[in-house]
Amino acid sequence: MRLPLGPYAPDLQSIVNNRGLIQAKNMFPKRGGYEPMRALSPLDFTGVLPSRPRGAISGKNAVGNPHLYAGTSLSLRVRDDIGMTNVSKAGGYGLDPADRWSFAQFGNRIFAATLSSTIQYQDIGSGSLFQDVPTLAPRAKHIATIGNFVMSGNLIDPEGGTLPASVRWCAVDNPLNWPAFGSDAAVSVQADRVPLEGNGGDVQDVVSGAEVGVVFQERAIHRFDYRGGSTIFEKNRVEEGNGMLIPHSAVAFQRNVFYIAEDGFRVFDYQTSHPIGKDKTSRTFFADLDVEYLDRVETARDPERTLIWIAYPGSGHTGGRPNKLILYDYALDQFSHAEYDIEGLITNSTAAFATSIDAPASPDDPDDVDGVSTINSYDFASTSAGISRMGAFDTSFQASDFSGNFIEGLIETGDLEGAPGNYYWMDSVRPIVDGRQPELCLAERGRLDERVVFGGYFPVDEDGEFSLRSDARYHRLRLKMLPGWTDSAGMDIKGVPSGER
């Protein structure tokens, strides 16, 4: 009997999941199986943040040079030839413990938003410090570039006060112009502020979809379509009751947006939303997630693979630091999971290879001691950006990517019932694995209410098989995927119903 490695679906009852997996750890799903993951590796010539990141943005400027910006509780920083240089405005910042930065790029400028400060901006590569967006720009939890506008949500507005269920956008083609609400100047440049009526709750994220914006509330989803003229954006409440549970969790991909709702992982297609984690991973995720640290949950789209990464503090975490990953391959509609201790995700780690920028030290650098920066610095050499790849800040707050040594993985099947209704003599298992062969351990039960107990691991024999000689009604198999394997597709199982051998 050939048993392909089915989808990772730990939410299913083990006997129902007999063609799927309870664990697919430290591996990527692929068509027909799984492939291994690598350890985090610090990037060459990169800098280190002085404290944990509270958000980051990476990409390329108008002439194609890469950039990496990150925010901490006290500062905004950019990667340059000496490290993660402080480019905060004079006086710096002071984020609350659960607050974070939201970033957006508009043309050759980076904008950074948080509730404790007016929206900040800097011209990429200018070497200047961040500064307040002038006129009447708000404070905001969320910000995104929507067509020719910068849109903000969940506001502390200089005119309207605290407006957690409102959005506001700048003048068309000019994110440095936020005219007085309702004024002739605002009308003439299509700037506006809009409340989201109803009981949708706070704005949880604002997402760009080219000329279409998506605004997530706690219990509603709104689509903003640009119309121009006096309408500017046509607002439609397109989803009721399926809002966003975890702020900042939206990830746009293709013509869809991934987000985390009350009932788990969902995808919004700009018309409606549907669950993608039901009976697969959502229940396992919520059972493992420490809800005291929802602000530490991060999501990102992989620039190399068709993957959404979800990092979160699960069982065994340290102080809320994310230590678990769930990986969703949207091309395959399949999941896997991993264990890494990280401080934050970087969606384009090659942006750490920046060109030299003459950035002055901030006059009020909170990380300077007697005028000497406490940030580690490195000799910098020019290097090619190369292919975009997924990365993360490690536990030392250093920008890294997943290019280290291959790490050990784990595959666990559901309860296999070789002869439904009867005992089954499992004689041997041959793993269909390229590269280094795994080790196997076995759990066997006669009844589903018996405790699952695995024996010790043992290697394949000289014929490339695991010799088991096990008689049970239910068998569960674990494969320890040792570093050096390259591809895994399934197992060939030999056996017969008991009494027929």
CSV table of C-alpha atoms in Angstrom, one decimal, residues 46-299:
chain,number,residue,atom,x,y,z
A,46,THR,CA,24.0,43.9,8.2
A,47,GLY,CA,23.3,45.8,11.3
A,48,VAL,CA,21.5,45.0,14.5
A,49,LEU,CA,18.5,46.8,16.1
A,50,PRO,CA,19.0,48.0,19.7
A,51,SER,CA,15.6,46.4,20.7
A,52,ARG,CA,12.9,44.3,19.2
A,53,PRO,CA,11.4,45.5,16.0
A,54,ARG,CA,7.8,47.0,16.0
A,55,GLY,CA,7.3,46.7,12.3
A,56,ALA,CA,9.5,46.9,9.1
A,57,ILE,CA,9.3,47.6,5.4
A,58,SER,CA,11.7,46.7,2.7
A,59,GLY,CA,11.8,47.1,-1.1
A,60,LYS,CA,13.4,49.3,-3.7
A,61,ASN,CA,13.5,53.0,-4.4
A,62,ALA,CA,12.9,54.8,-7.7
A,63,VAL,CA,16.2,53.8,-9.2
A,64,GLY,CA,16.1,50.2,-8.0
A,65,ASN,CA,18.3,50.3,-4.9
A,66,PRO,CA,17.1,48.2,-2.0
A,67,HIS,CA,16.1,49.6,1.3
A,68,LEU,CA,15.2,48.2,4.8
A,69,TYR,CA,13.4,50.3,7.4
A,70,ALA,CA,12.4,49.1,10.9
A,71,GLY,CA,10.9,50.8,13.9
A,72,THR,CA,11.5,50.1,17.6
A,73,SER,CA,9.6,51.5,20.6
A,74,LEU,CA,11.9,54.6,20.6
A,75,SER,CA,13.3,55.0,17.1
A,76,LEU,CA,13.0,54.6,13.3
A,77,ARG,CA,16.0,53.1,11.6
A,78,VAL,CA,17.3,52.5,8.1
A,79,ARG,CA,19.9,50.0,6.9
A,80,ASP,CA,23.0,51.8,5.6
A,81,ASP,CA,26.8,51.1,5.5
A,82,ILE,CA,27.3,51.2,9.2
A,83,GLY,CA,24.2,49.3,10.5
A,84,MET,CA,20.6,50.1,11.3
A,85,THR,CA,21.1,53.9,11.6
A,86,ASN,CA,18.8,56.0,13.8
A,87,VAL,CA,16.9,58.4,11.5
A,88,SER,CA,14.2,59.4,14.0
A,89,LYS,CA,13.0,62.9,14.2
A,90,ALA,CA,14.4,65.0,17.0
A,91,GLY,CA,13.2,63.8,20.3
A,92,GLY,CA,12.4,60.3,19.0
A,93,TYR,CA,9.3,58.4,19.9
A,94,GLY,CA,7.6,56.5,22.7
A,95,LEU,CA,5.4,53.6,21.7
A,96,ASP,CA,3.2,51.9,24.2
A,97,PRO,CA,4.1,48.3,25.0
A,98,ALA,CA,1.6,46.8,22.5
A,99,ASP,CA,1.9,49.4,19.8
A,100,ARG,CA,3.8,49.0,16.5
A,101,TRP,CA,4.6,50.9,13.4
A,102,SER,CA,2.7,50.6,10.1
A,103,PHE,CA,4.7,51.5,7.0
A,104,ALA,CA,3.9,52.5,3.4
A,105,GLN,CA,5.9,53.5,0.4
A,106,PHE,CA,4.7,56.2,-1.9
A,107,GLY,CA,7.0,56.9,-4.8
A,108,ASN,CA,10.4,57.5,-3.3
A,109,ARG,CA,9.2,58.2,0.2
A,110,ILE,CA,8.6,56.0,3.2
A,111,PHE,CA,5.7,56.8,5.5
A,112,ALA,CA,5.5,55.5,9.1
A,113,ALA,CA,2.4,55.6,11.3
A,114,THR,CA,1.7,54.9,14.9
A,115,LEU,CA,-0.9,56.3,17.4
A,116,SER,CA,1.7,58.0,19.5
A,117,SER,CA,3.1,60.2,16.7
A,118,THR,CA,1.9,62.2,13.7
A,119,ILE,CA,2.6,60.3,10.5
A,120,GLN,CA,6.3,60.4,9.7
A,121,TYR,CA,8.1,60.5,6.4
A,122,GLN,CA,11.5,60.4,4.8
A,123,ASP,CA,12.8,60.5,1.2
A,124,ILE,CA,14.5,57.2,0.6
A,125,GLY,CA,18.3,57.6,0.3
A,126,SER,CA,18.3,61.3,1.3
A,127,GLY,CA,20.1,60.8,4.6
A,128,SER,CA,17.6,63.1,6.3
A,129,LEU,CA,15.8,62.3,9.5
A,130,PHE,CA,12.2,61.4,9.6
A,131,GLN,CA,9.8,64.3,10.2
A,132,ASP,CA,6.2,64.9,10.8
A,133,VAL,CA,4.0,65.1,7.7
A,134,PRO,CA,3.0,68.8,7.6
A,135,THR,CA,-0.4,70.5,7.9
A,136,LEU,CA,-3.1,68.4,9.6
A,137,ALA,CA,-2.0,64.8,9.1
A,138,PRO,CA,-3.4,62.4,11.8
A,139,ARG,CA,-1.9,59.9,14.1
A,140,ALA,CA,-2.9,56.4,12.9
A,141,LYS,CA,-2.5,52.7,13.7
A,142,HIS,CA,-2.7,51.7,10.0
A,143,ILE,CA,-1.5,53.1,6.8
A,144,ALA,CA,-1.3,52.0,3.2
A,145,THR,CA,-0.8,53.3,-0.4
A,146,ILE,CA,-4.1,53.1,-2.3
A,147,GLY,CA,-3.6,54.2,-5.9
A,148,ASN,CA,-2.5,57.8,-5.8
A,149,PHE,CA,-3.3,58.3,-2.1
A,150,VAL,CA,-2.0,57.4,1.3
A,151,MET,CA,-4.9,56.1,3.4
A,152,SER,CA,-4.8,55.9,7.2
A,153,GLY,CA,-7.1,54.1,9.6
A,154,ASN,CA,-7.9,54.0,13.4
A,155,LEU,CA,-7.1,57.7,14.0
A,156,ILE,CA,-6.3,60.3,16.5
A,157,ASP,CA,-7.2,63.2,14.3
A,158,PRO,CA,-6.0,66.8,15.0
A,159,GLU,CA,-9.6,68.0,14.1
A,160,GLY,CA,-11.8,65.1,15.0
A,161,GLY,CA,-10.1,63.6,18.0
A,162,THR,CA,-10.0,59.8,18.7
A,163,LEU,CA,-11.7,58.1,15.7
A,164,PRO,CA,-10.9,54.3,15.9
A,165,ALA,CA,-13.6,53.5,13.3
A,166,SER,CA,-12.6,56.1,10.7
A,167,VAL,CA,-10.2,56.4,7.7
A,168,ARG,CA,-8.6,59.4,6.2
A,169,TRP,CA,-6.6,60.0,3.1
A,170,CYS,CA,-4.3,62.7,1.8
A,171,ALA,CA,-4.5,64.9,-1.3
A,172,VAL,CA,-4.3,63.1,-4.6
A,173,ASP,CA,-0.6,62.5,-5.6
A,174,ASN,CA,0.6,64.4,-2.5
A,175,PRO,CA,0.9,62.5,0.8
A,176,LEU,CA,2.4,65.7,2.4
A,177,ASN,CA,-0.9,67.5,2.0
A,178,TRP,CA,-3.7,66.8,4.5
A,179,PRO,CA,-6.0,69.8,4.2
A,180,ALA,CA,-8.6,70.6,6.9
A,181,PHE,CA,-11.5,68.2,6.8
A,182,GLY,CA,-14.4,69.4,4.6
A,183,SER,CA,-12.6,72.5,3.5
A,184,ASP,CA,-12.6,73.9,0.0
A,185,ALA,CA,-8.9,73.0,-0.1
A,186,ALA,CA,-9.6,69.4,0.8
A,187,VAL,CA,-12.4,69.1,-1.8
A,188,SER,CA,-10.2,70.5,-4.6
A,189,VAL,CA,-7.5,67.9,-4.0
A,190,GLN,CA,-9.8,64.9,-3.2
A,191,ALA,CA,-8.7,64.6,0.5
A,192,ASP,CA,-11.3,63.4,2.9
A,193,ARG,CA,-12.1,61.6,6.2
A,194,VAL,CA,-14.8,58.9,6.4
A,195,PRO,CA,-16.5,57.2,9.4
A,196,LEU,CA,-17.4,53.6,9.1
A,197,GLU,CA,-20.9,53.5,10.3
A,198,GLY,CA,-22.4,50.5,12.2
A,199,ASN,CA,-21.0,48.2,14.8
A,200,GLY,CA,-18.0,47.0,12.9
A,201,GLY,CA,-15.6,48.1,15.7
A,202,ASP,CA,-12.1,49.5,15.4
A,203,VAL,CA,-10.2,49.6,12.1
A,204,GLN,CA,-7.8,46.6,12.3
A,205,ASP,CA,-5.9,47.1,9.0
A,206,VAL,CA,-5.8,49.0,5.7
A,207,VAL,CA,-4.7,47.1,2.6
A,208,SER,CA,-3.7,48.2,-0.9
A,209,GLY,CA,-5.2,46.6,-3.9
A,210,ALA,CA,-4.0,49.1,-6.6
A,211,GLU,CA,-6.9,51.4,-7.2
A,212,VAL,CA,-9.0,49.4,-4.6
A,213,GLY,CA,-8.5,49.7,-0.9
A,214,VAL,CA,-9.7,47.2,1.7
A,215,VAL,CA,-10.4,48.3,5.3
A,216,PHE,CA,-10.8,45.6,7.9
A,217,GLN,CA,-12.7,46.3,11.1
A,218,GLU,CA,-13.2,43.9,14.0
A,219,ARG,CA,-16.6,42.8,12.6
A,220,ALA,CA,-16.8,44.1,9.1
A,221,ILE,CA,-14.9,44.5,5.8
A,222,HIS,CA,-15.1,47.5,3.5
A,223,ARG,CA,-14.0,48.0,0.0
A,224,PHE,CA,-13.0,51.4,-1.2
A,225,ASP,CA,-13.2,51.9,-5.0
A,226,TYR,CA,-11.6,55.0,-6.5
A,227,ARG,CA,-14.2,57.0,-8.5
A,228,GLY,CA,-12.7,60.5,-8.5
A,229,GLY,CA,-14.8,63.7,-8.7
A,230,SER,CA,-16.9,64.5,-5.6
A,231,THR,CA,-17.2,60.8,-4.7
A,232,ILE,CA,-13.5,60.2,-4.5
A,233,PHE,CA,-13.8,56.7,-3.1
A,234,GLU,CA,-17.0,54.7,-3.2
A,235,LYS,CA,-17.3,52.8,0.1
A,236,ASN,CA,-19.0,49.5,0.2
A,237,ARG,CA,-19.5,47.3,3.3
A,238,VAL,CA,-19.0,44.0,1.6
A,239,GLU,CA,-18.7,41.6,4.6
A,240,GLU,CA,-20.6,41.6,7.9
A,241,GLY,CA,-19.5,39.6,10.9
A,242,ASN,CA,-16.2,38.3,9.4
A,243,GLY,CA,-13.9,41.0,10.5
A,244,MET,CA,-10.3,40.9,11.6
A,245,LEU,CA,-9.4,39.5,15.0
A,246,ILE,CA,-5.6,40.2,15.0
A,247,PRO,CA,-4.6,43.7,13.8
A,248,HIS,CA,-2.0,44.1,11.1
A,249,SER,CA,-2.6,40.5,10.0
A,250,ALA,CA,-3.7,41.2,6.4
A,251,VAL,CA,-1.5,40.1,3.5
A,252,ALA,CA,-2.4,40.9,-0.1
A,253,PHE,CA,-1.5,38.3,-2.7
A,254,GLN,CA,-2.7,38.0,-6.3
A,255,ARG,CA,-6.4,39.1,-6.2
A,256,ASN,CA,-6.9,38.1,-2.6
A,257,VAL,CA,-6.1,39.2,1.0
A,258,PHE,CA,-5.2,36.7,3.7
A,259,TYR,CA,-6.3,37.7,7.3
A,260,ILE,CA,-6.9,36.2,10.7
A,261,ALA,CA,-10.6,36.3,11.8
A,262,GLU,CA,-12.4,35.1,14.9
A,263,ASP,CA,-12.9,31.7,13.3
A,264,GLY,CA,-9.3,31.4,12.0
A,265,PHE,CA,-7.5,31.9,8.8
A,266,ARG,CA,-9.5,33.5,5.9
A,267,VAL,CA,-9.1,34.9,2.4
A,268,PHE,CA,-11.0,37.9,1.1
A,269,ASP,CA,-11.3,38.1,-2.7
A,270,TYR,CA,-12.5,41.7,-2.8
A,271,GLN,CA,-16.1,40.5,-3.0
A,272,THR,CA,-16.5,38.1,-0.1
A,273,SER,CA,-14.4,36.0,2.3
A,274,HIS,CA,-14.1,32.3,2.9
A,275,PRO,CA,-12.3,30.2,5.5
A,276,ILE,CA,-9.1,28.4,4.5
A,277,GLY,CA,-8.1,27.0,7.9
A,278,LYS,CA,-11.3,25.2,8.8
A,279,ASP,CA,-10.8,21.6,9.7
A,280,LYS,CA,-7.1,22.1,8.9
A,281,THR,CA,-5.1,24.4,11.1
A,282,SER,CA,-7.2,27.2,12.6
A,283,ARG,CA,-8.3,25.4,15.8
A,284,THR,CA,-4.7,24.1,16.4
A,285,PHE,CA,-3.4,27.7,15.9
A,286,PHE,CA,-5.8,29.2,18.5
A,287,ALA,CA,-5.2,26.4,21.0
A,288,ASP,CA,-1.4,27.1,20.8
A,289,LEU,CA,-1.5,30.9,20.5
A,290,ASP,CA,-0.9,32.9,23.7
A,291,VAL,CA,-3.7,35.5,23.5
A,292,GLU,CA,-1.9,37.8,25.9
A,293,TYR,CA,0.5,38.7,23.1
A,294,LEU,CA,-1.7,39.2,20.0
A,295,ASP,CA,0.4,42.2,19.2
A,296,ARG,CA,3.4,39.9,18.5
A,297,VAL,CA,1.6,37.9,15.8
A,298,GLU,CA,3.1,38.8,12.4
A,299,THR,CA,2.1,37.8,8.8
